[in-house]
mmCIF file of C-alpha atoms and ligand atoms in Angstrom:
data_model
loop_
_atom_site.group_PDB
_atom_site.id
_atom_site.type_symbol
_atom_site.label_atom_id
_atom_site.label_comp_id
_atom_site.label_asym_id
_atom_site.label_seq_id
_atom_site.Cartn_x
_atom_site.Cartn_y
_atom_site.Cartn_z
ATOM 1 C CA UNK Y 1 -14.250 -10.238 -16.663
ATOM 2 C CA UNK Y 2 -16.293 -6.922 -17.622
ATOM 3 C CA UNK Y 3 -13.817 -3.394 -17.902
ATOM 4 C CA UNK Y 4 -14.385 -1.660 -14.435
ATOM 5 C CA UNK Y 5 -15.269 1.972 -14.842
ATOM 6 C CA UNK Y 6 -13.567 2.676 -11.531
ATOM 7 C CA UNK Y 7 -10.391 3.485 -13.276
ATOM 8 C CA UNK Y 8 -11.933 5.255 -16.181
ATOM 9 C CA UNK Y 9 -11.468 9.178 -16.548
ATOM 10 C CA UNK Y 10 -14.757 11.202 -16.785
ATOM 11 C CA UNK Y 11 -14.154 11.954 -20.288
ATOM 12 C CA UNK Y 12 -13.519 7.965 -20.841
ATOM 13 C CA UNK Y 13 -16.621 7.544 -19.714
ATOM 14 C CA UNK Y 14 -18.667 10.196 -21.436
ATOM 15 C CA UNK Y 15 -17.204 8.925 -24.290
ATOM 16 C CA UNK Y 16 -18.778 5.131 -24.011
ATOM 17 C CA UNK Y 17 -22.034 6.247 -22.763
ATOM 18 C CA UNK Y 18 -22.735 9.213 -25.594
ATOM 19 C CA UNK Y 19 -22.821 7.013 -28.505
ATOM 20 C CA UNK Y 20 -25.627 5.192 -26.607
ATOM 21 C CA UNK Y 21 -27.880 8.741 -26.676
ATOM 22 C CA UNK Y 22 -26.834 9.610 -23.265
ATOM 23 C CA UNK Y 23 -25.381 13.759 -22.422
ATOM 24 C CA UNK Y 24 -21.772 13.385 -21.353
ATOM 25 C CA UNK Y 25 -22.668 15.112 -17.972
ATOM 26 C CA UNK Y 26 -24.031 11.723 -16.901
ATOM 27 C CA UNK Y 27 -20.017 10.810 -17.354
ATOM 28 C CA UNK Y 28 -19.629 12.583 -14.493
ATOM 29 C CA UNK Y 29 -22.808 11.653 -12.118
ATOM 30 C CA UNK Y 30 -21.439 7.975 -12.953
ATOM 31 C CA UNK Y 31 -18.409 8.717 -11.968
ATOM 32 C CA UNK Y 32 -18.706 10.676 -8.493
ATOM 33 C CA UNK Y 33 -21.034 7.768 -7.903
ATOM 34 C CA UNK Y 34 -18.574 4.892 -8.289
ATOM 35 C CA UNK Y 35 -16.352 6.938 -5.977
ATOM 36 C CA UNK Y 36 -18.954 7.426 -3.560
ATOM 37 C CA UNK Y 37 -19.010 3.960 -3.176
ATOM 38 C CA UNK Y 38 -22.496 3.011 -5.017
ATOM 39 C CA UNK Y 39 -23.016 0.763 -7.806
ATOM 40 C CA UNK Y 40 -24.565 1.451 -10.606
ATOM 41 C CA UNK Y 41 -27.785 0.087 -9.459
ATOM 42 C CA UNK Y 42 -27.656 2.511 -6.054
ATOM 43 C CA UNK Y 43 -27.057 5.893 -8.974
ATOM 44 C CA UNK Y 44 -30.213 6.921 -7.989
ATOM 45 C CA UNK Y 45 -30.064 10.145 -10.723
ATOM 46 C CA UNK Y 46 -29.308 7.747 -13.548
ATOM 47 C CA UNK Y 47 -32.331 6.347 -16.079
ATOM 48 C CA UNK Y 48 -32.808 2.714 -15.945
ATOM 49 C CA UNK Y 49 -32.155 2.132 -19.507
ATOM 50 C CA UNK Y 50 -28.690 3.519 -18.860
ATOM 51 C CA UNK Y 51 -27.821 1.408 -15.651
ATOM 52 C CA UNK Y 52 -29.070 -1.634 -17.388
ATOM 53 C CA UNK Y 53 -27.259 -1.234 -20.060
ATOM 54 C CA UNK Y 54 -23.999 -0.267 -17.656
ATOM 55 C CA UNK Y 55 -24.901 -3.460 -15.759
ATOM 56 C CA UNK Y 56 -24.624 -5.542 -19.021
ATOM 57 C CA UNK Y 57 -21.230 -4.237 -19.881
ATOM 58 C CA UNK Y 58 -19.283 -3.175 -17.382
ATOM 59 C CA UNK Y 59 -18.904 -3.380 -13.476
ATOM 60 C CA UNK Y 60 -18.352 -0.270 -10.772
ATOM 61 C CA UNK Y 61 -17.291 -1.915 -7.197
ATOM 62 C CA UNK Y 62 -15.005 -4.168 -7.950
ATOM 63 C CA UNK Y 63 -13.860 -4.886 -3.970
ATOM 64 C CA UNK Y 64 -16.405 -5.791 -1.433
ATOM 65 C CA UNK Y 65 -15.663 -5.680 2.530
ATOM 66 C CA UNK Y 66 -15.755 -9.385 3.859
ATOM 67 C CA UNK Y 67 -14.650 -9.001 7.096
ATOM 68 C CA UNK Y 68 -13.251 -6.043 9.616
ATOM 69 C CA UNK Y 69 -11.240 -7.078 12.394
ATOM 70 C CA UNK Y 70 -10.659 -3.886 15.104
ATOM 71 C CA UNK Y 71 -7.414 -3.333 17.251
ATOM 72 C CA UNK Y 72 -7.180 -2.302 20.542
ATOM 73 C CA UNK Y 73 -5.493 0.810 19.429
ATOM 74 C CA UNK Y 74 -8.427 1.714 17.204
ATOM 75 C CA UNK Y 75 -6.561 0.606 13.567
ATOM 76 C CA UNK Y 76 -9.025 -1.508 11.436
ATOM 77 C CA UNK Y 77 -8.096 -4.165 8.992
ATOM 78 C CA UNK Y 78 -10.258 -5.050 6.327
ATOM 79 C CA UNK Y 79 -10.608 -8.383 4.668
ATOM 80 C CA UNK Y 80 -11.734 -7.388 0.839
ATOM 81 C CA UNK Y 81 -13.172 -9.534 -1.187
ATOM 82 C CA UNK Y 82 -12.627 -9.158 -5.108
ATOM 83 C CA UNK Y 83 -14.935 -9.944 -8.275
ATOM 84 C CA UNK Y 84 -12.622 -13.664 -8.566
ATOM 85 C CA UNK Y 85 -13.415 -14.540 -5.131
ATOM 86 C CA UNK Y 86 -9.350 -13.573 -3.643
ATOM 87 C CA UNK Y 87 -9.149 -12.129 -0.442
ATOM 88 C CA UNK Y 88 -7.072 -9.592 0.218
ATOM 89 C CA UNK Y 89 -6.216 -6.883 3.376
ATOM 90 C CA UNK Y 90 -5.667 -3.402 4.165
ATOM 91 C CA UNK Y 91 -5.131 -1.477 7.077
ATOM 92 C CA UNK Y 92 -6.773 1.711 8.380
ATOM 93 C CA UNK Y 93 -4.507 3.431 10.826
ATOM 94 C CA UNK Y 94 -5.696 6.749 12.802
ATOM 95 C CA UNK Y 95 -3.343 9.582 13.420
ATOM 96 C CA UNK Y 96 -3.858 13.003 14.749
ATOM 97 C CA UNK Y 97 -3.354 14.418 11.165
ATOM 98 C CA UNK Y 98 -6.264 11.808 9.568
ATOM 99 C CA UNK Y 99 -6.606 8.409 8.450
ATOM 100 C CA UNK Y 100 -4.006 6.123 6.535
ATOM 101 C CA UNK Y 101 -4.954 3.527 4.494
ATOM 102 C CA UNK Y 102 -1.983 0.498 3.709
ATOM 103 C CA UNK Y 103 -3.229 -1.306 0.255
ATOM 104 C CA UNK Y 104 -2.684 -4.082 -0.692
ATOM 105 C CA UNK Y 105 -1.208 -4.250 -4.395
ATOM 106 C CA UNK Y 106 -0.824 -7.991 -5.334
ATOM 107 C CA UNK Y 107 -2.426 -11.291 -4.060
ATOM 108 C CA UNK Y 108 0.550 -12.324 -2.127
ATOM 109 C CA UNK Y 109 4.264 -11.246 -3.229
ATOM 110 C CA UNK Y 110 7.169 -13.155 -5.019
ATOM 111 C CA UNK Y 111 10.089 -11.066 -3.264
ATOM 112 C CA UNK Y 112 9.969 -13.591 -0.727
ATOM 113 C CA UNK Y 113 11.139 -11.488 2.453
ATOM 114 C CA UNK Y 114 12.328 -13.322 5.690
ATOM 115 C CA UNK Y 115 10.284 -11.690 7.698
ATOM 116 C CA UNK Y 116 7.163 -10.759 6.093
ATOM 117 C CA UNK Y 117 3.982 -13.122 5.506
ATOM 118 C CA UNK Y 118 2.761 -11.859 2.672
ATOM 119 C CA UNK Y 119 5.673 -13.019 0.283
ATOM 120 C CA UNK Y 120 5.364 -17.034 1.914
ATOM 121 C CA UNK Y 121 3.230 -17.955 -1.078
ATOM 122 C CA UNK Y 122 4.434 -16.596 -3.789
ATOM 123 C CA UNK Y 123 2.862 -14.185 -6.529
ATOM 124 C CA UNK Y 124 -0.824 -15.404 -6.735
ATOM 125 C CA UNK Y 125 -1.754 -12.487 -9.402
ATOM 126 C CA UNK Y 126 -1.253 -8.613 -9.731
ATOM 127 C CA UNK Y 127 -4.234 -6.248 -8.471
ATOM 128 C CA UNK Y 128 -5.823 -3.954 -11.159
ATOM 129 C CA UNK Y 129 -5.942 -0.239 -10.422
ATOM 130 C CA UNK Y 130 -9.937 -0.675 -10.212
ATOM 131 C CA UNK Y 131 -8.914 -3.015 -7.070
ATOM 132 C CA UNK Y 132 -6.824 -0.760 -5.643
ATOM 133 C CA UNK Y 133 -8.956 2.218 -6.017
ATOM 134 C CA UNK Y 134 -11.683 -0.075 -5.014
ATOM 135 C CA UNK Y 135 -9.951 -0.648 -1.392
ATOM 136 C CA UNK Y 136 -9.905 3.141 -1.186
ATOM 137 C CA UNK Y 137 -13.732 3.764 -2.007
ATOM 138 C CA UNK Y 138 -15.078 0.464 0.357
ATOM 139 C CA UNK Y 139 -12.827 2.471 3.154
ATOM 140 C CA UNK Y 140 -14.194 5.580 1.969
ATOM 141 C CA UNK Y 141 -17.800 4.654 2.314
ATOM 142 C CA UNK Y 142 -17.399 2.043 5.211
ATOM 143 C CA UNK Y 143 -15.915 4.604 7.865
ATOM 144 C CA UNK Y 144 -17.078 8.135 6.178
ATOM 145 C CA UNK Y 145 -19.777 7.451 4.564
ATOM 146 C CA UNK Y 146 -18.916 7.868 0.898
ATOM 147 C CA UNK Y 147 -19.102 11.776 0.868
ATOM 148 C CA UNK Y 148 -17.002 12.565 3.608
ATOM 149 C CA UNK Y 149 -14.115 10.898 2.966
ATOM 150 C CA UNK Y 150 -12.212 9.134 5.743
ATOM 151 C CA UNK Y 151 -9.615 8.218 3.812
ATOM 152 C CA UNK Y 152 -6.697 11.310 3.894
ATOM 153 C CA UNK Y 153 -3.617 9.716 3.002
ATOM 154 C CA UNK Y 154 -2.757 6.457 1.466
ATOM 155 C CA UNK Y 155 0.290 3.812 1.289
ATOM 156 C CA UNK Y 156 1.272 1.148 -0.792
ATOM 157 C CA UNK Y 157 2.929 -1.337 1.520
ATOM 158 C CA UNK Y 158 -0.111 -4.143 2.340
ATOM 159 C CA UNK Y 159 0.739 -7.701 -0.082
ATOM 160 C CA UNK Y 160 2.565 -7.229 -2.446
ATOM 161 C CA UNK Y 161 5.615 -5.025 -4.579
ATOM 162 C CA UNK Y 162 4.200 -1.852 -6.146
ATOM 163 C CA UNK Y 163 7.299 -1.712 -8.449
ATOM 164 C CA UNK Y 164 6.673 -5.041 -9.256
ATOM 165 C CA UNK Y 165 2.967 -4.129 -10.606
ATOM 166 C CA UNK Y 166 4.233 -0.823 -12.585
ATOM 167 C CA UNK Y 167 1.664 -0.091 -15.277
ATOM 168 C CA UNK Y 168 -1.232 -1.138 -12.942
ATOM 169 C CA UNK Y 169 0.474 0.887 -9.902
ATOM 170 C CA UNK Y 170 0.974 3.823 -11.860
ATOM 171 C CA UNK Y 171 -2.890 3.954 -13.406
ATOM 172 C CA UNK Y 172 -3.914 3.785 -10.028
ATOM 173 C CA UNK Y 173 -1.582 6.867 -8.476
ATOM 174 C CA UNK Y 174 -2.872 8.957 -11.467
ATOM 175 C CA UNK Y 175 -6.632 8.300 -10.508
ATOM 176 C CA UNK Y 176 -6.647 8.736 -7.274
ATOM 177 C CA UNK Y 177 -4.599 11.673 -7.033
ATOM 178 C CA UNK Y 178 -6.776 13.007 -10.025
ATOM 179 C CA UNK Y 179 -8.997 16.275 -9.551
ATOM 180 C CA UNK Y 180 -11.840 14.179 -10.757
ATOM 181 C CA UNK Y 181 -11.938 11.450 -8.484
ATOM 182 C CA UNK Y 182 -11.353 11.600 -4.633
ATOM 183 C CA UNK Y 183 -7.815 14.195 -5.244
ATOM 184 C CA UNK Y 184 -5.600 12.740 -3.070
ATOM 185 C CA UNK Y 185 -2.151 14.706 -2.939
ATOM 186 C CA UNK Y 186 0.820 13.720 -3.938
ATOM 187 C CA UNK Y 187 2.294 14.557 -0.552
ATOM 188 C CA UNK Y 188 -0.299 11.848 0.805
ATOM 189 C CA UNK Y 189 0.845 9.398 -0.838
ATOM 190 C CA UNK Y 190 3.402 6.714 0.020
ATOM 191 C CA UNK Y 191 4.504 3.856 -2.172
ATOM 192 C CA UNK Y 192 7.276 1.406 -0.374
ATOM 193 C CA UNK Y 193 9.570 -0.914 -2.306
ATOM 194 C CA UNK Y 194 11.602 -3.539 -1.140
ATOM 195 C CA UNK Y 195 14.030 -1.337 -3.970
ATOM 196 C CA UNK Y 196 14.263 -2.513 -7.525
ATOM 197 C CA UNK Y 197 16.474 0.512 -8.913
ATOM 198 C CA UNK Y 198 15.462 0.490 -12.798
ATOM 199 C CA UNK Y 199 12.170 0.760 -11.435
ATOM 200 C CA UNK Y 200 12.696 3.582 -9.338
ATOM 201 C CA UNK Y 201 14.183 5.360 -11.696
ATOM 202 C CA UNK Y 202 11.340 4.967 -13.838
ATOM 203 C CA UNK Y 203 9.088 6.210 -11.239
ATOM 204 C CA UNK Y 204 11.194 9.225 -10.746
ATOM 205 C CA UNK Y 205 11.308 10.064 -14.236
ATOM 206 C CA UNK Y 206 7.474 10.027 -14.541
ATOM 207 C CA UNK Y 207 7.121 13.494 -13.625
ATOM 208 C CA UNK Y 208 5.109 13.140 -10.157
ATOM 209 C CA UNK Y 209 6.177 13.578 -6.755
ATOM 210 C CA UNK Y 210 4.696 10.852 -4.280
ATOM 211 C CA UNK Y 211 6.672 9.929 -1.222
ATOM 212 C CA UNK Y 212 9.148 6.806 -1.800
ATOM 213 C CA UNK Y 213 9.716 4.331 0.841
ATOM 214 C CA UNK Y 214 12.384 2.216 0.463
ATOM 215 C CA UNK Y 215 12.484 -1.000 2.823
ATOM 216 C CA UNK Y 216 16.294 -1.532 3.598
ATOM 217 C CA UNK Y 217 16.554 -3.650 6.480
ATOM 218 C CA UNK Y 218 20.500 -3.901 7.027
ATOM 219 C CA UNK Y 219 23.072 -2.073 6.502
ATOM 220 C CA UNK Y 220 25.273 -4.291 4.037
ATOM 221 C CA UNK Y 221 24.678 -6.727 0.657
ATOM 222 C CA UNK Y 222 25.639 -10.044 2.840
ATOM 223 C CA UNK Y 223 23.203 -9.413 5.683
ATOM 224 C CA UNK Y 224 20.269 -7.801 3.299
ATOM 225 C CA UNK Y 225 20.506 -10.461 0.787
ATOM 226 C CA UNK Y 226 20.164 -12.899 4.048
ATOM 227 C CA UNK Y 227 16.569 -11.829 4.684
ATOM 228 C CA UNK Y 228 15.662 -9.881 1.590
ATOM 229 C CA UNK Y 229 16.282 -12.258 -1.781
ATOM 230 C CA UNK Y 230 16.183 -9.692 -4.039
ATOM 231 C CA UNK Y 231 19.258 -7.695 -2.856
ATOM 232 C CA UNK Y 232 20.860 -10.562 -4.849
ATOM 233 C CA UNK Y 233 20.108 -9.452 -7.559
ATOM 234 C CA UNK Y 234 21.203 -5.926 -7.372
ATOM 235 C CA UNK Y 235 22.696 -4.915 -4.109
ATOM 236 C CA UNK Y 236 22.505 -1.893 -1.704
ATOM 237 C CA UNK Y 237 24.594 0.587 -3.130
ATOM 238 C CA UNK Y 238 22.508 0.485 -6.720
ATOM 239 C CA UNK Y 239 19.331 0.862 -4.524
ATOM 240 C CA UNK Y 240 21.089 3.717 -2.684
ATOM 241 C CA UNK Y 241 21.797 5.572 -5.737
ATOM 242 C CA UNK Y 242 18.417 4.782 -6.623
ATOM 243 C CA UNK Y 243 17.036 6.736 -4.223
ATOM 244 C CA UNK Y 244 19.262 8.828 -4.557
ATOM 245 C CA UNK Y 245 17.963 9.633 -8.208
ATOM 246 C CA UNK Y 246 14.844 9.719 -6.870
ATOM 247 C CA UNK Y 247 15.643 12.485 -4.351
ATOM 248 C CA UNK Y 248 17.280 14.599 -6.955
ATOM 249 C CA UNK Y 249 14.324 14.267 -9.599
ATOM 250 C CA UNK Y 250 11.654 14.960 -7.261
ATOM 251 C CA UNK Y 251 13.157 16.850 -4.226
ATOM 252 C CA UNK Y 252 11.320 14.427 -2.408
ATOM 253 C CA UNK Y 253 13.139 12.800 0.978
ATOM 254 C CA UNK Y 254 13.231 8.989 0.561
ATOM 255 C CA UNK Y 255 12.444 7.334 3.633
ATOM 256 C CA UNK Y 256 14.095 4.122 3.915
ATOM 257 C CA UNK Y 257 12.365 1.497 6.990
ATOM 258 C CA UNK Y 258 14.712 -0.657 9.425
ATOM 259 C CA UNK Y 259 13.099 -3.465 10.735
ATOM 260 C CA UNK Y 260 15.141 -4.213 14.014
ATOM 261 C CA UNK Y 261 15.757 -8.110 14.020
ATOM 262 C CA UNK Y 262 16.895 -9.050 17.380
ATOM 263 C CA UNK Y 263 20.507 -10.441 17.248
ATOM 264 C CA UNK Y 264 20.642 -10.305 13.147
ATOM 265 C CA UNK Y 265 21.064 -6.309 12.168
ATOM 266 C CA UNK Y 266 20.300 -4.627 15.553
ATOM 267 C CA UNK Y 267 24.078 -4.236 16.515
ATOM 268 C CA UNK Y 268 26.206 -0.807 17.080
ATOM 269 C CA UNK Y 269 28.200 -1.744 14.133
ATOM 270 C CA UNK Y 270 25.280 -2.225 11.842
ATOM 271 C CA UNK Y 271 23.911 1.835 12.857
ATOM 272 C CA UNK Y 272 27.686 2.830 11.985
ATOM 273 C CA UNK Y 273 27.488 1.108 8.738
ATOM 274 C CA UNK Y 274 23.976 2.426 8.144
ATOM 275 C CA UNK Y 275 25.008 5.662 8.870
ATOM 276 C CA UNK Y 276 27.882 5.530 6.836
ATOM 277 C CA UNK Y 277 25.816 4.459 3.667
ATOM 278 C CA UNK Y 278 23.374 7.342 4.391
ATOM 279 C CA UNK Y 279 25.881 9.811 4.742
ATOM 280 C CA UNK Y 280 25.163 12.978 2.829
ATOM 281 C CA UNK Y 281 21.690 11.309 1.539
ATOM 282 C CA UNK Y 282 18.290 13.666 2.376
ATOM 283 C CA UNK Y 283 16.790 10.733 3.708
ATOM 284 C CA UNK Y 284 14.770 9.836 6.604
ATOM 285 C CA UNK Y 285 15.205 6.350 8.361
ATOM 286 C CA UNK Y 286 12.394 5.013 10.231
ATOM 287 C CA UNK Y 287 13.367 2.734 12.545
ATOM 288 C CA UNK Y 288 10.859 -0.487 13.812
ATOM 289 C CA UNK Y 289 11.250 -3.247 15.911
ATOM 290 C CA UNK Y 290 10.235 -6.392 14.100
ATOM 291 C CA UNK Y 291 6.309 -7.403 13.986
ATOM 292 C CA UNK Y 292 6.435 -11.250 15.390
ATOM 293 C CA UNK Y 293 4.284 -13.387 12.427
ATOM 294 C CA UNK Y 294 3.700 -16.677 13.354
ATOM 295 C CA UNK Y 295 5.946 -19.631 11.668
ATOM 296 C CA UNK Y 296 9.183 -17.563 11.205
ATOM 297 C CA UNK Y 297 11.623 -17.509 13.518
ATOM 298 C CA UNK Y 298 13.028 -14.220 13.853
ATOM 299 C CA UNK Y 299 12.022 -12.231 16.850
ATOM 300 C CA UNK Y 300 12.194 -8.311 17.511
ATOM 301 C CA UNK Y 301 15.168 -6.177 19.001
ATOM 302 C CA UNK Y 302 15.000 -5.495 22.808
ATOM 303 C CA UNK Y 303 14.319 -2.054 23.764
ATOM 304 C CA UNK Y 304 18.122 -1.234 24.693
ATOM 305 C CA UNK Y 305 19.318 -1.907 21.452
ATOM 306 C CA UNK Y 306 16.847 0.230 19.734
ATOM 307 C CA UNK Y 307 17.433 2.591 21.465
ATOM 308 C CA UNK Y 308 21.549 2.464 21.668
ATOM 309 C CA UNK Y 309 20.788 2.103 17.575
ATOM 310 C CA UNK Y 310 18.852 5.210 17.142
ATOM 311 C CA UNK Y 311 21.017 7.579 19.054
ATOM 312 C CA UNK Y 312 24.671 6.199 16.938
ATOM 313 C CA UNK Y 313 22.759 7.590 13.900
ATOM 314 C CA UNK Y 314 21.161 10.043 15.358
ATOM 315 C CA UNK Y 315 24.587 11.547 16.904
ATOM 316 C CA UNK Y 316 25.925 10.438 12.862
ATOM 317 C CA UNK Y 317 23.432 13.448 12.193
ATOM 318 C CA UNK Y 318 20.789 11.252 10.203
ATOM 319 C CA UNK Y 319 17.132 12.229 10.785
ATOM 320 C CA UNK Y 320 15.983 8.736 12.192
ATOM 321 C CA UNK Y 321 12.641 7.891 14.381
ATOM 322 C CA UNK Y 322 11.358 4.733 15.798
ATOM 323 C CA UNK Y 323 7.782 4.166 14.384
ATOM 324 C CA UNK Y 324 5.093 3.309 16.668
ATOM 325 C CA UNK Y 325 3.686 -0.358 16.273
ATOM 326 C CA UNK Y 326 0.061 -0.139 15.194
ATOM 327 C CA UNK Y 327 -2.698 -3.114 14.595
ATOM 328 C CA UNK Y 328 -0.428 -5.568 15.524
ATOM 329 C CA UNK Y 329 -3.245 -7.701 18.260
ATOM 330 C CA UNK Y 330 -4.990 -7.836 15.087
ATOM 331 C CA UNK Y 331 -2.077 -8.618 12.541
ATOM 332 C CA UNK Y 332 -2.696 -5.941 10.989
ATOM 333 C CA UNK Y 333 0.887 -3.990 11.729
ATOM 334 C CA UNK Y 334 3.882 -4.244 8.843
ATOM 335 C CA UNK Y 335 5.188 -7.891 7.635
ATOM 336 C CA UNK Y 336 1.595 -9.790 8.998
ATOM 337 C CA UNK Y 337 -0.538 -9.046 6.051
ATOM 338 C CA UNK Y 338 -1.028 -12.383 4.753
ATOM 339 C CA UNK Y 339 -3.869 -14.057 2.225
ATOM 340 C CA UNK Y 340 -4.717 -16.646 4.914
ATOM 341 C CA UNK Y 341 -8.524 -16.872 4.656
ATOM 342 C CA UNK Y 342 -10.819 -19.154 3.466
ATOM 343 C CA UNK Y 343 -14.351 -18.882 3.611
ATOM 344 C CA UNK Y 344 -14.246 -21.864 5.528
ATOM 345 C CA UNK Y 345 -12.262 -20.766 8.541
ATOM 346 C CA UNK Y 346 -12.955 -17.022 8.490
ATOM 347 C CA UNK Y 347 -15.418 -17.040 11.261
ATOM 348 C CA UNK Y 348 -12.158 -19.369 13.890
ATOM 349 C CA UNK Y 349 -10.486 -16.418 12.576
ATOM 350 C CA UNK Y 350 -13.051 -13.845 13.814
ATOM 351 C CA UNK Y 351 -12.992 -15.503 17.368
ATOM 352 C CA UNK Y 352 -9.304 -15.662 17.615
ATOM 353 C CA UNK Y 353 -8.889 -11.289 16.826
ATOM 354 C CA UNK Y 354 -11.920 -11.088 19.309
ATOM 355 C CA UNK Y 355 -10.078 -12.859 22.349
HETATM 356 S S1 SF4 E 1 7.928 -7.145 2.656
HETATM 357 FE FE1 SF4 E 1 6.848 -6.376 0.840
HETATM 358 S S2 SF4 E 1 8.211 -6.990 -0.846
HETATM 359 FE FE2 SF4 E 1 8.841 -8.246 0.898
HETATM 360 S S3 SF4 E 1 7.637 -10.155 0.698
HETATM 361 FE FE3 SF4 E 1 6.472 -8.750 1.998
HETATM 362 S S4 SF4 E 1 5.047 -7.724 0.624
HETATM 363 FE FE4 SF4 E 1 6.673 -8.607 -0.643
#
């Protein structure tokens, strides 16, 4: 496959095209051009010798948009298509302070979560920075028109484990919250982990400050290793001190998600335990009741016990909300991101989110 310049600094690319007689300004007409969406072809203030020879050796849009599938509420999930021919989604969500976009980082997941979709089949491949930056600018120029921006604030929870795509994860953080690309703040940024400690130590120690999301689930190692496999291999409290690390490096509030399984974790002892575990942490706990995906059996909280959950830890004095449910007519809402398209029965799939 040809380099992308997508994830290539300005100065990268000045640097490739002035050997070939170009000025290095054109580094950055080529690049505000890949972020506006365009390929190299659509640079209408580049020579044609130069996008040839840009065409011959490298690409620019690596992610096309296949498909868009709209909720009732007004979230959008696209269906992107990449240079290999995977599909993969993300999810634009509208809120009164912008637009959120949930990326996808890897073609499906191997953490294998009980009650997500994405992780049913297993790592297919990691996603380049270029493709996640590439979900960004298709957004970008699909709903705002390239220049404007629709696009404020951005999380990593679609398919796949961020942590579990470091190098590729990080390259893409640094781009897009680069003052020569789109800028993005830090503040707007969310990555979630279903918590692999070393790793969030390592993102700590990097020196930036993006919002961590840590998915917890339940309250102790016997119950979260029950629907989350990867609590076997390192348990709650080292992904508590984790974040904890995290908190104290950055001075950043980790926000650690609930999902509220009817029957399994939803119980008044499991908020005392939770609270317990959280005592003393600047955290924030975001409560949600379940997303139903089809084929697994677990089934959200009722409303009661949300709400009898959310008031022992709120009275335990630990900031807590329950999250509104967004895209989820359109499985678009946490857990129902899923690589389950194929050319063939995309258009059955169309039909079904138009019902
Ligand atoms: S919840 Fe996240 S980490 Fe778990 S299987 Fe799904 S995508 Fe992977």
């Amino acid at each position: 496959m040809k380099p992308c310049l997508l994830e290539y600094s300005e100065r990268q690319i000045s640097d490739i095209i002035v050997p070939w007689g170009q000025p290095s300004f054109r580094g950055r007409q080529i690049l505000e051009g890949l972020f506006s969406g365009k390929d190299f072809d659509g640079m209408s203030n580049l020579p044609a010798a130069l996008k040839q020879r840009l065409n011959a050796e490298y690409t620019g849009a690596p992610v096309g948009i296949e498909r868009k599938f709209e909720s009732k509420d007004g979230t959008v999930k696209y269906l992107f298509k990449l240079a290999d021919g995977e599909l993969i989604e993300g999810v634009l969500m509208s809120y009164k302070y912008g637009k959120t976009l949930c990326i996808s980082t890897q073609i499906s997941c191997r953490m294998g979560c009980a009650f997500c979709a994405s992780g049913a089949d297993g790592l297919k491949r990691n996603l380049t920075a270029s493709e996640m930056l590439g979900q960004v600018v298709s957004v970008n120029r699909d709903d705002g028109g390239g220049a404007e921006r629709a696009v404020t604030n951005v999380v990593l929870m679609g398919s796949g484990e961020p942590l579990d795509n470091y190098d590729n994860v990080s390259k893409f953080l640094e781009r897009i919250s680069s003052p020569d690309t789109i800028n993005i703040s830090e503040r707007n940024i969310s990555v979630s982990t279903a918590g692999i400690p070393d790793k969030i130590i390592s993102f700590a120690d990097d020196g930036r400050r993006f919002n961590l999301t840590v998915s917890l689930h339940a309250p102790t190692d016997k119950k979260r290793s029950e629907i989350m496999p990867v609590n076997k291999a390192f348990g709650i409290d080292k992904v508590i001190a984790a974040a904890r690390y995290y908190f104290d490096k950055t001075g950043r509030r980790v926000i650690f998600e609930y999902s509220m399984i009817d029957g399994f974790n939803d119980f008044e002892d499991d908020a005392a335990a939770l609270a317990s575990l959280l005592r003393a942490m600047p955290c924030h706990v975001n409560l949600i009741r379940l997303n139903a995906v089809a084929g697994k059996s677990l089934s959200p909280s009722r409303p009661e016990a949300v709400k009898a959950f959310l008031s022992i830890l709120q009275n335990a004095g630990i900031s807590s909300t329950l999250r509104r449910i967004l895209g989820s007519d359109i499985e678009g809402a946490c857990g129902q991101l899923r690589r389950r398209y194929k050319a063939e029965n995309l258009k059955t799939e169309e039909r079904e989110y138009e019902k």
